[in-house]
Tab-separated table of C-alpha atoms in Angstrom:
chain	number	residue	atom	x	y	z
A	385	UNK	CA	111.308	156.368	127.832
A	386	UNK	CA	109.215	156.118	130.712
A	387	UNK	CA	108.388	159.250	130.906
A	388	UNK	CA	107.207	159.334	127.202
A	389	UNK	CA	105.020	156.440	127.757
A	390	UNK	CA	103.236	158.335	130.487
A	391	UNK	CA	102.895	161.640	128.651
A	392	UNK	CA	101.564	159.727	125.707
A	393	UNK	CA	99.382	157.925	128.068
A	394	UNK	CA	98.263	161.203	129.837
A	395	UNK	CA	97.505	163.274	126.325
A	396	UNK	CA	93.915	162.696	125.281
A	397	UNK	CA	95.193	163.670	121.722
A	398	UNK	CA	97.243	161.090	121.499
A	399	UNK	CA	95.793	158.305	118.887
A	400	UNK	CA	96.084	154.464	119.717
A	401	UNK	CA	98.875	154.191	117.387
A	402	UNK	CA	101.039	156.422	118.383
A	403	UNK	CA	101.091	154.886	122.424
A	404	UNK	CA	101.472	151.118	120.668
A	405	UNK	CA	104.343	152.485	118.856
A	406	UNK	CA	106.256	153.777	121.476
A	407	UNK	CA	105.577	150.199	123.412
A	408	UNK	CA	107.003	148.543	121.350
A	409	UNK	CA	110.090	150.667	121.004
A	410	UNK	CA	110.101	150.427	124.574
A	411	UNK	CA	109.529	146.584	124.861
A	412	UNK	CA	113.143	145.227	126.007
A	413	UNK	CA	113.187	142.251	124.071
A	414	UNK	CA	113.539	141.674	120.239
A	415	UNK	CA	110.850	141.141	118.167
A	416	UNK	CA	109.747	138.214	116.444
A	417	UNK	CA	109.102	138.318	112.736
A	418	UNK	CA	106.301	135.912	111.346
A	419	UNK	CA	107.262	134.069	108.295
A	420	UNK	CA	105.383	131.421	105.715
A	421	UNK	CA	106.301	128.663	104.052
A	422	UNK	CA	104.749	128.162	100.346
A	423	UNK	CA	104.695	124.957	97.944
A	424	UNK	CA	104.452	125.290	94.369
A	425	UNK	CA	103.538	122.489	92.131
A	426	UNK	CA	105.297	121.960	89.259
A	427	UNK	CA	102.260	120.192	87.419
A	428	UNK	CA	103.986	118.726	84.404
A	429	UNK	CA	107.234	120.612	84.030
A	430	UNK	CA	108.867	117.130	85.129
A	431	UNK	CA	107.449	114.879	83.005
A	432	UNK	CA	110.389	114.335	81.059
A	433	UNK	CA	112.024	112.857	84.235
A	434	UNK	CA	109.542	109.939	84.914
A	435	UNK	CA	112.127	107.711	83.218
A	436	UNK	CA	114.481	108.177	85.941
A	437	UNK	CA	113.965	106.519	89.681
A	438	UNK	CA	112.124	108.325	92.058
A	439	UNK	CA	111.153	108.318	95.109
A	440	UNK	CA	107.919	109.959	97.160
A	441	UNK	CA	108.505	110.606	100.775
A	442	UNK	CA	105.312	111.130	102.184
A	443	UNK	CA	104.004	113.347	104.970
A	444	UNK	CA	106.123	116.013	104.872
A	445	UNK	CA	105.993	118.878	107.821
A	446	UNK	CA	106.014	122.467	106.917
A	447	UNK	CA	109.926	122.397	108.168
A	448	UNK	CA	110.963	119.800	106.108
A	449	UNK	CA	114.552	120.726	104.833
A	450	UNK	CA	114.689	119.674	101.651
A	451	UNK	CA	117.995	121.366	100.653
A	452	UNK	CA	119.845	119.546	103.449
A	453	UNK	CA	118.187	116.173	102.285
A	454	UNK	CA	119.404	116.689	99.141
A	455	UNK	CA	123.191	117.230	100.470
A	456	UNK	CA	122.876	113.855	102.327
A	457	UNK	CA	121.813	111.955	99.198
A	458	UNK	CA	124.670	113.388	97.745
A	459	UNK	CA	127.100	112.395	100.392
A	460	UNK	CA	125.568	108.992	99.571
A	461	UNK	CA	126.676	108.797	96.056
A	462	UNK	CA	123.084	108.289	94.998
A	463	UNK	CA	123.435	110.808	92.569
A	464	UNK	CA	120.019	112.987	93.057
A	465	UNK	CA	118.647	115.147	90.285
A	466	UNK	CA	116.234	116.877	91.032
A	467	UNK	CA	113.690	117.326	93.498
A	468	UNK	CA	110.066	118.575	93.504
A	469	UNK	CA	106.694	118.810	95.603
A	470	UNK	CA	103.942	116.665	94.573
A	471	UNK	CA	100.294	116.762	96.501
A	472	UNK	CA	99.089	113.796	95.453
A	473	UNK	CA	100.799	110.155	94.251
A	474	UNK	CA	99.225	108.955	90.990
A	475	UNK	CA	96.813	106.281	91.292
A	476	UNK	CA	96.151	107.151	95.169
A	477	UNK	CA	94.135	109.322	97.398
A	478	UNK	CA	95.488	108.670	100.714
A	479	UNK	CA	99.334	109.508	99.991
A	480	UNK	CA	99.117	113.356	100.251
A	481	UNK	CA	101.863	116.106	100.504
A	482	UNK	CA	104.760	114.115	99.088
A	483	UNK	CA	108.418	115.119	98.186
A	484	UNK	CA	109.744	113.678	95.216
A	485	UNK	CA	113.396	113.070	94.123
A	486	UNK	CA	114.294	112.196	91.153
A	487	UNK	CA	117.630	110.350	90.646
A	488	UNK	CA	120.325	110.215	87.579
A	489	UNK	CA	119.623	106.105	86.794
A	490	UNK	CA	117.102	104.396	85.810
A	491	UNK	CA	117.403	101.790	88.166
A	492	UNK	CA	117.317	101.984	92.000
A	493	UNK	CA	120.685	103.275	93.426
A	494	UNK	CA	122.433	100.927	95.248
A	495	UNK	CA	122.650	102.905	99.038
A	496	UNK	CA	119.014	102.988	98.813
A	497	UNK	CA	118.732	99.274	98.681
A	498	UNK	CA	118.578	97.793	102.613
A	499	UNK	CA	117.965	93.788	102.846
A	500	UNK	CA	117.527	93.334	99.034
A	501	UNK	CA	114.343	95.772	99.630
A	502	UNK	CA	114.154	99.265	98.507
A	503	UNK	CA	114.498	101.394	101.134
A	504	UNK	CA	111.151	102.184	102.343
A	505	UNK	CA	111.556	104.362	105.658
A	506	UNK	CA	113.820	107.704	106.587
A	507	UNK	CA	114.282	108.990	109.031
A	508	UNK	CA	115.140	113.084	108.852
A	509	UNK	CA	115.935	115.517	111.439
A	510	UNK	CA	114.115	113.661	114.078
A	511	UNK	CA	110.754	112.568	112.379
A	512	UNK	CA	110.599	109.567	110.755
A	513	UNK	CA	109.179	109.854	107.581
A	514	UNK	CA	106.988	106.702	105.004
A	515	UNK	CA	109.468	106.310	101.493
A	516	UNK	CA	107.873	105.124	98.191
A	517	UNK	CA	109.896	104.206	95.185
A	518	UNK	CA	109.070	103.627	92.106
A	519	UNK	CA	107.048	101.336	90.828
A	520	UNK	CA	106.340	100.346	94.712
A	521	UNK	CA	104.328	96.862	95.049
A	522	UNK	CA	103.906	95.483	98.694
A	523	UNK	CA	105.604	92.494	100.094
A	524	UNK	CA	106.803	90.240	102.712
A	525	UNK	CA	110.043	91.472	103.907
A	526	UNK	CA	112.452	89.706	106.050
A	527	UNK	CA	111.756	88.040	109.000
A	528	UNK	CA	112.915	85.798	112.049
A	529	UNK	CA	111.766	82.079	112.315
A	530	UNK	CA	113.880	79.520	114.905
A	531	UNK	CA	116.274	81.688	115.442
A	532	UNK	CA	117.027	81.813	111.463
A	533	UNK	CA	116.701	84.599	109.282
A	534	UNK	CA	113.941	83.629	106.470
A	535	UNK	CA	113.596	85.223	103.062
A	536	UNK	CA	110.752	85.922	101.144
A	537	UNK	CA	110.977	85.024	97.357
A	538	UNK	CA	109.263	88.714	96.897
A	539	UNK	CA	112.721	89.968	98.022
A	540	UNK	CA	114.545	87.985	96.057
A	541	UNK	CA	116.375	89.023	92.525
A	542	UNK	CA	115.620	86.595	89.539
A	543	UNK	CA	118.871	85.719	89.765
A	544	UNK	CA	118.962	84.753	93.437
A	545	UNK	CA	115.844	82.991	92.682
A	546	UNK	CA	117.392	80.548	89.798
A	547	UNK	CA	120.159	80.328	92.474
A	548	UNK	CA	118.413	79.014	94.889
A	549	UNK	CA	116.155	76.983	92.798
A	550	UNK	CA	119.606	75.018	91.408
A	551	UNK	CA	121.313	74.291	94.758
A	552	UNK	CA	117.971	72.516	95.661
A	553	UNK	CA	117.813	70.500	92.679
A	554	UNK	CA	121.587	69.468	92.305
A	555	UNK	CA	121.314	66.399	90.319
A	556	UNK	CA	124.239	64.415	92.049
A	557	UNK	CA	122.081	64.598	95.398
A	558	UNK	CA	120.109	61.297	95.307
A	559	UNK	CA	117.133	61.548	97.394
A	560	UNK	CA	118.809	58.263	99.792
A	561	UNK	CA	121.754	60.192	99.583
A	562	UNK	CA	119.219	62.953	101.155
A	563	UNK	CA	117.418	60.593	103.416
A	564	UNK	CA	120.639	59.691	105.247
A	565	UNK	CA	120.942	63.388	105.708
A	566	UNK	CA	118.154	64.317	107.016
A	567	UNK	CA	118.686	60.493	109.491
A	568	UNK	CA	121.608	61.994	110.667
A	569	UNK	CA	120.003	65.009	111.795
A	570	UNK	CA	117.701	63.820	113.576
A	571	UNK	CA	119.688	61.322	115.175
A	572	UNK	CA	122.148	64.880	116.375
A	573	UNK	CA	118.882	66.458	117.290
A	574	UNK	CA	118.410	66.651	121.063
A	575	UNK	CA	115.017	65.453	121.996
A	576	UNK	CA	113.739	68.262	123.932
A	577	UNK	CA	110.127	66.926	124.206
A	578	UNK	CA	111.396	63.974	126.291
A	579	UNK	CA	114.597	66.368	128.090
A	580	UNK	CA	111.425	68.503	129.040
A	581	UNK	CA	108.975	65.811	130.063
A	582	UNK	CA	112.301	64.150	132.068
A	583	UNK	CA	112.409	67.924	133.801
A	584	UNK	CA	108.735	68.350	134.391
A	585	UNK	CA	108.289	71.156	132.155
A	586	UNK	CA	104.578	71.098	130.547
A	587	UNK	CA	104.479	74.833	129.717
A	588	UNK	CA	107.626	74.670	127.863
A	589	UNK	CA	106.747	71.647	126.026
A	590	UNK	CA	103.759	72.939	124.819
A	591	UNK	CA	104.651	76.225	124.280
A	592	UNK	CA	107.721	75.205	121.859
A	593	UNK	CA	105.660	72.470	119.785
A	594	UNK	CA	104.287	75.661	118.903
A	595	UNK	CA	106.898	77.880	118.097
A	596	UNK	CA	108.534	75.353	115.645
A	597	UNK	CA	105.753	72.920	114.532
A	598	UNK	CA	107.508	71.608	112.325
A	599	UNK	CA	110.797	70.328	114.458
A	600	UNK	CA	108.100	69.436	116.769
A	601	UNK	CA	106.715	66.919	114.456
A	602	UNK	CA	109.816	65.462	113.804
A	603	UNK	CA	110.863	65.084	117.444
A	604	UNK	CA	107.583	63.631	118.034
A	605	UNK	CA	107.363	61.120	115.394
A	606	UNK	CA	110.907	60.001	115.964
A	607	UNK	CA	110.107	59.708	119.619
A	608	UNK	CA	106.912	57.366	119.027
A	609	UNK	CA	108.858	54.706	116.257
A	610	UNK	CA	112.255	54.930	118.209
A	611	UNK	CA	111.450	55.345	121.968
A	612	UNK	CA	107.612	54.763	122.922
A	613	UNK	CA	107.989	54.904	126.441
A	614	UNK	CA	109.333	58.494	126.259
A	615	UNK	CA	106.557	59.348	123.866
A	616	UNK	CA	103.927	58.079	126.571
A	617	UNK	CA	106.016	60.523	129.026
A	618	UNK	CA	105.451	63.077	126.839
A	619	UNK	CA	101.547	62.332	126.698
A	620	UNK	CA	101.276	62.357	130.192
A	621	UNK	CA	102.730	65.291	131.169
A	622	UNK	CA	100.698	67.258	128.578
A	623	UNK	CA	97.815	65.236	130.370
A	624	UNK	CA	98.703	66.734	133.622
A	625	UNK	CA	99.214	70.018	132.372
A	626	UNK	CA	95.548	69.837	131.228
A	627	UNK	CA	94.529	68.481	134.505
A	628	UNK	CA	95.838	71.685	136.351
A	629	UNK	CA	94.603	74.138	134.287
A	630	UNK	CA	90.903	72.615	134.289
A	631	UNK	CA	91.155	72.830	137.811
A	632	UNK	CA	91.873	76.543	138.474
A	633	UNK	CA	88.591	77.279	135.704
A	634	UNK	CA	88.138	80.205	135.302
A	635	UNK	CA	91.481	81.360	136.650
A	636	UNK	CA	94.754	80.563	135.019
A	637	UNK	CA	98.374	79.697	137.123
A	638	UNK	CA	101.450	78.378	135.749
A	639	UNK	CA	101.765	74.643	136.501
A	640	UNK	CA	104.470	74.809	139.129
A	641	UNK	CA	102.216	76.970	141.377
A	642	UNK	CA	99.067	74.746	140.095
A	643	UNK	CA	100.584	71.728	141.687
A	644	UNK	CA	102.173	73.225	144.778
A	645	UNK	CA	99.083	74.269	145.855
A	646	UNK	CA	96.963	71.192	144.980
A	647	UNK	CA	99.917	68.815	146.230
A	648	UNK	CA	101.459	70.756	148.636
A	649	UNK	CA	105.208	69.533	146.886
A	650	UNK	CA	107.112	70.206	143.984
A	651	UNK	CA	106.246	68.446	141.190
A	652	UNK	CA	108.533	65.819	139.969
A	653	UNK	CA	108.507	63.139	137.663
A	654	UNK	CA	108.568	60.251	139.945
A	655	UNK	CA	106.071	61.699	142.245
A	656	UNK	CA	103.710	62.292	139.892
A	657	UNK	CA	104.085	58.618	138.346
A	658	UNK	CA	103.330	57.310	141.860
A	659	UNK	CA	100.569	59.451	142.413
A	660	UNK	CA	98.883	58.080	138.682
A	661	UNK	CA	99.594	54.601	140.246
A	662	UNK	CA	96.725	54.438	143.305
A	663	UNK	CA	93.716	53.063	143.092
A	664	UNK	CA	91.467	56.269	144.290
A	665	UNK	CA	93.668	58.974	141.653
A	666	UNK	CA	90.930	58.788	138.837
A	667	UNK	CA	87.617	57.583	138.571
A	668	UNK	CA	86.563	54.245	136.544
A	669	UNK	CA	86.274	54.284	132.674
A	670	UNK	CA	82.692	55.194	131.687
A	671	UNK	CA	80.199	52.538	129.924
A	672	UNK	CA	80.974	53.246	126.032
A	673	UNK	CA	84.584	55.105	126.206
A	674	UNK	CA	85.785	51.996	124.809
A	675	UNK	CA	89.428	52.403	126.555
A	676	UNK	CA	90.443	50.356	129.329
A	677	UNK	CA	90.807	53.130	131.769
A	678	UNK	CA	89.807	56.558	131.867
A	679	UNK	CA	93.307	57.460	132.328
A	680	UNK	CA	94.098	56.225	128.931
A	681	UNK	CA	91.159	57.601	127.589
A	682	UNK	CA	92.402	61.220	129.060
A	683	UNK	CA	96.011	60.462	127.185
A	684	UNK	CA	94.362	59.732	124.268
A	685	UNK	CA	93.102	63.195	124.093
A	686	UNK	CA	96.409	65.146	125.034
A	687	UNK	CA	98.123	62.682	121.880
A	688	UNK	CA	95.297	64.188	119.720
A	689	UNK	CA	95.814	67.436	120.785
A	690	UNK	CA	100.142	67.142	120.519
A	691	UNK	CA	99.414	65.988	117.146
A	692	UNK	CA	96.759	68.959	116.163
A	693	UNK	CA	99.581	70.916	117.404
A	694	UNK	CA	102.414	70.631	115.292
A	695	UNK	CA	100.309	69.615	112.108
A	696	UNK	CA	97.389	72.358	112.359
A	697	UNK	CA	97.995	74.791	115.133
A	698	UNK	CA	96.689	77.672	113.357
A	699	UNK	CA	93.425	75.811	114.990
A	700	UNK	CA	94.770	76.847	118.614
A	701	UNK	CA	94.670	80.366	117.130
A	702	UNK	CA	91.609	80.878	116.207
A	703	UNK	CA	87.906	80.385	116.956
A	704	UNK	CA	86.334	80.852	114.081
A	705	UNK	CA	87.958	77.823	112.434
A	706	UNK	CA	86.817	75.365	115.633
A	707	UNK	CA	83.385	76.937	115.497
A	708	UNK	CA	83.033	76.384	111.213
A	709	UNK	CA	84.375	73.052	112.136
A	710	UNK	CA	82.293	71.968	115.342
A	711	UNK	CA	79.431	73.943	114.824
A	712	UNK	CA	79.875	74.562	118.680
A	713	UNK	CA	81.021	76.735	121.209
A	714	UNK	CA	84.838	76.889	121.997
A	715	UNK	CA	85.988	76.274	125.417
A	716	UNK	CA	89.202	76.744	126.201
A	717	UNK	CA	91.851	76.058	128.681
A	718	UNK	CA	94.143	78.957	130.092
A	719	UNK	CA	97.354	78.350	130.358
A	720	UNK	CA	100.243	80.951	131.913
A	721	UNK	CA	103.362	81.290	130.035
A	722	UNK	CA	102.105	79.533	127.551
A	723	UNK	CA	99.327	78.838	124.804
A	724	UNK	CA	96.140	78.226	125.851
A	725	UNK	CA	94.754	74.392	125.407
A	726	UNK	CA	91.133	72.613	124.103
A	727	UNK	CA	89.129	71.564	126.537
A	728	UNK	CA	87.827	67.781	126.755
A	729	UNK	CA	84.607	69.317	125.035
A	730	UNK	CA	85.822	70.749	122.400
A	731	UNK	CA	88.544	68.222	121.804
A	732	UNK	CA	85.883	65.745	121.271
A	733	UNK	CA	83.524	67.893	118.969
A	734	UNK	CA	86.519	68.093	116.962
A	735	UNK	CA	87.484	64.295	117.364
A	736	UNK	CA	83.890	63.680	115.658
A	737	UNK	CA	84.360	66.395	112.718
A	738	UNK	CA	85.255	65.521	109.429
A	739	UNK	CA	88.792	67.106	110.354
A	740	UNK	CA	89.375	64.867	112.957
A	741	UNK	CA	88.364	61.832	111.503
A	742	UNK	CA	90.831	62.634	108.382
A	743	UNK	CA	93.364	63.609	110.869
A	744	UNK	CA	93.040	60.219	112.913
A	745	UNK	CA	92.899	58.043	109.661
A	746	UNK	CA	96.165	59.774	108.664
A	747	UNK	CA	97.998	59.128	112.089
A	748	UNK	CA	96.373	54.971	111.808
A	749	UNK	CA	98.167	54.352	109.029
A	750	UNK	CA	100.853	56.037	109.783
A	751	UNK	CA	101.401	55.443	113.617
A	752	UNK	CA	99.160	52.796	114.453
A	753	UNK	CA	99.380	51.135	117.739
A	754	UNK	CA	97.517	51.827	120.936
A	755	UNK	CA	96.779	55.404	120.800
A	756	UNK	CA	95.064	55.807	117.266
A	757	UNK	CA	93.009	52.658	118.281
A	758	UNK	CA	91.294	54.292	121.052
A	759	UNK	CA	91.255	57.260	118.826
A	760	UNK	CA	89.222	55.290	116.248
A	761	UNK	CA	86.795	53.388	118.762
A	762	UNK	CA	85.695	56.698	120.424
A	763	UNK	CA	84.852	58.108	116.690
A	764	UNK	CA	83.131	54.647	115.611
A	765	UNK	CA	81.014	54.494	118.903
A	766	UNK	CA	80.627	58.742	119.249
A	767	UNK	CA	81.938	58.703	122.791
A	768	UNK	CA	81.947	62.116	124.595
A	769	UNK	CA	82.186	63.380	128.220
A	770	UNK	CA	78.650	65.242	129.338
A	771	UNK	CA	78.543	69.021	127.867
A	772	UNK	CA	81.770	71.010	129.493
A	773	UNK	CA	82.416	68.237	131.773
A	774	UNK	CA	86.240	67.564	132.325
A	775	UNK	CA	88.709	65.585	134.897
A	776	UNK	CA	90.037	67.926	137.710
A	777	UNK	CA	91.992	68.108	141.066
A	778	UNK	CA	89.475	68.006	144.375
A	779	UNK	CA	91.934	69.461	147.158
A	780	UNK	CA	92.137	67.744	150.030
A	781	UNK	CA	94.464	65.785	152.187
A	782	UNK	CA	94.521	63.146	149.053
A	783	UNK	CA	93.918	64.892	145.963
A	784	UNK	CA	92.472	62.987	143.418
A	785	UNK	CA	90.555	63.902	139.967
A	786	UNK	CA	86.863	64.193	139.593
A	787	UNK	CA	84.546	64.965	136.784
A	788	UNK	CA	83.490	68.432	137.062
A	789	UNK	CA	81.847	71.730	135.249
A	790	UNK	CA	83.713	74.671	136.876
A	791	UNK	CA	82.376	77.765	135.746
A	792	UNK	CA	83.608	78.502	132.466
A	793	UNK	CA	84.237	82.435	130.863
């Protein structure tokens, strides 16, 4: 062979041909064949299927096996019929080079129903691939909340709904038959807010008044009628977790390190009590704060801002809302591990809204006593600390808060 190549090579009457011919027989490896794949639209030779289920999977790839799809659908008892390519989804632009198969019911087959939700998803030979059935509105699907899974009425059959609907009405359920229910829950509930305030855990105490607003309410409101001096625990370690994080502006650190570094100890609950108890810890009460110490008037805040948070904390989510509602900037306060906190600025721009007055009439009439009273006498006289002026930790061999205006982001 070699010596054919090189007399082909050598003979100036061989053509180009001839020499790429004889390569190729000579090449030792065999050759690869190009091949195409082709779609062909049906147009309307299926209309007289549209009665049956469908499905559209979307986003096909040139290699898409269709004929071994069709053999798992039928190892599924789903009962496929027939099966076509479509380039376009009626009604839509977006949805392009789609599969359809068309099934023997009417209705949706059972194995293609996940969660009470059509199946919306495969995933085929290794690429995961969008699924549209028929008739295919949008809606909430399944999710977690507290640890419990939550339904969406959208996923829901009629029947399930009416189901539902019953059990909560059952007429031999009196509603004090109901309110010792719900009194005996909350009497088994543990009351974490306090366990955590006990345990010096601010980041955790805020953090899960967040995550289930709604407990958090409960826990609260139980703790303020049946055990104030736990709910004034509560307030001040929420006050001391504010404390720390103003003072590291514009850094954030979790508490624990916050402290250690300020205090040079770990932080307890007894420690910090005595440290709240000297004379030189906080400054006096300004002329016109209307509370009878500044430390009061700096729990008064953190019991507004508990409250915000379990009734309303879609406001420590977003800025627009504070800004509509303020009409000022939003300062906030970092906080590691954590969600982030108001600072005394904004907290009193939103004290003197139209929202926070509402909000503080609600919690008078409902949970009057000291707190809401200070509440109202800072909104009636318009009481505010100087533009982003707040109460933080000076270090030193006694630290002891100070007003200051660290340098804000």
């Amino acid at each position: 062979m070699v010596q054919k190549l090189l007399a082909l090579a050598q003979d100036e009457t061989c053509d180009d041909d001839s020499l790429l011919r004889a390569i190729a027989e000579a090449t030792p490896y065999k050759q690869k064949v190009g091949t195409a794949t082709f779609w062909v639209e049906t147009g309307g030779a299926s209309r007289g299927l549209d009665n049956r289920f469908y499905v559209d999977i979307t986003n096909i790839r040139y290699n898409f096996d269709s004929v071994e799809l069709m053999k798992t659908l039928r190892r599924l008892k789903t009962l496929p019929l027939f099966q076509e390519f479509r380039s376009t989804i009626a009604g839509t632009s977006c949805h392009t080079n789609a599969w359809r198969i068309y099934f023997c019911t009417e209705d949706i087959p059972t194995n293609l129903i996940i969660n009470n939700h059509p199946v919306d998803q495969l995933r085929f030979q290794g690429v995961t691939y969008a699924v549209y059935a028929k008739l295919y509105t949008p809606s909430r699907r399944m999710y977690i909340k507290n640890k419990r899974l939550e339904w969406h009425p959208d996923n829901m059959t009629l029947k399930q709904v009416i189901s539902a609907l019953q059990e909560a009405d059952q007429p031999e359920v009196s509603p004090a038959s109901q309110q010792v229910q719900l009194q005996e829950a909350i009497q088994d509930m543990t009351p974490e807010s306090l366990t955590l305030a006990q345990r010096v855990k601010p980041e955790e105490l805020w953090l899960g008044l967040h995550r289930s607003p709604l407990q958090g309410n409960v826990t609260l409101s139980t703790l303020y009628s049946d055990d104030p001096a736990g709910f004034d625990q509560t307030v001040r370690l929420h006050s001391w977790h504010r404390w720390i994080a103003s003072s590291y502006l514009p850094h954030s650190t979790t508490f624990l390190q916050g402290f250690r570094t300020i205090f040079h100890d770990k932080p307890s609950w007894a420690y910090m009590q005595a440290i709240c108890g000297t004379s030189d810890f906080i400054p006096p009460a300004p002329a016109g704060a209307n509370a009878t110490t500044l430390l009061e008037l700096e729990d008064a805040l953190s019991v507004f801002e508990l409250w915000l948070a379990v009734q309303m904390n879609w406001l420590h989510k977003s800025d627009a809302w504070l800004l509509y509602l303020t009409s000022k900037p939003v300062v906030w306060l970092p906080a590691q591990r954590s969600v982030r906190m108001l600072s005394p600025t904004t907290l009193f721009a939103l004290l003197h809204s139209d929202l926070g007055r509402k909000v503080v009439s609600q919690l008078s009439a409902s949970h009057p006593g000291k707190w809401t009273s200070i509440l109202e006498a800072i909104i009636s006289s318009g009481y505010s600390y100087q533009e982003n002026s707040m109460l933080l930790f000076v270090p030193g061999d006694s630290p002891s808060l100070t007003f200051g205006t660290p340098l804000l982001y």
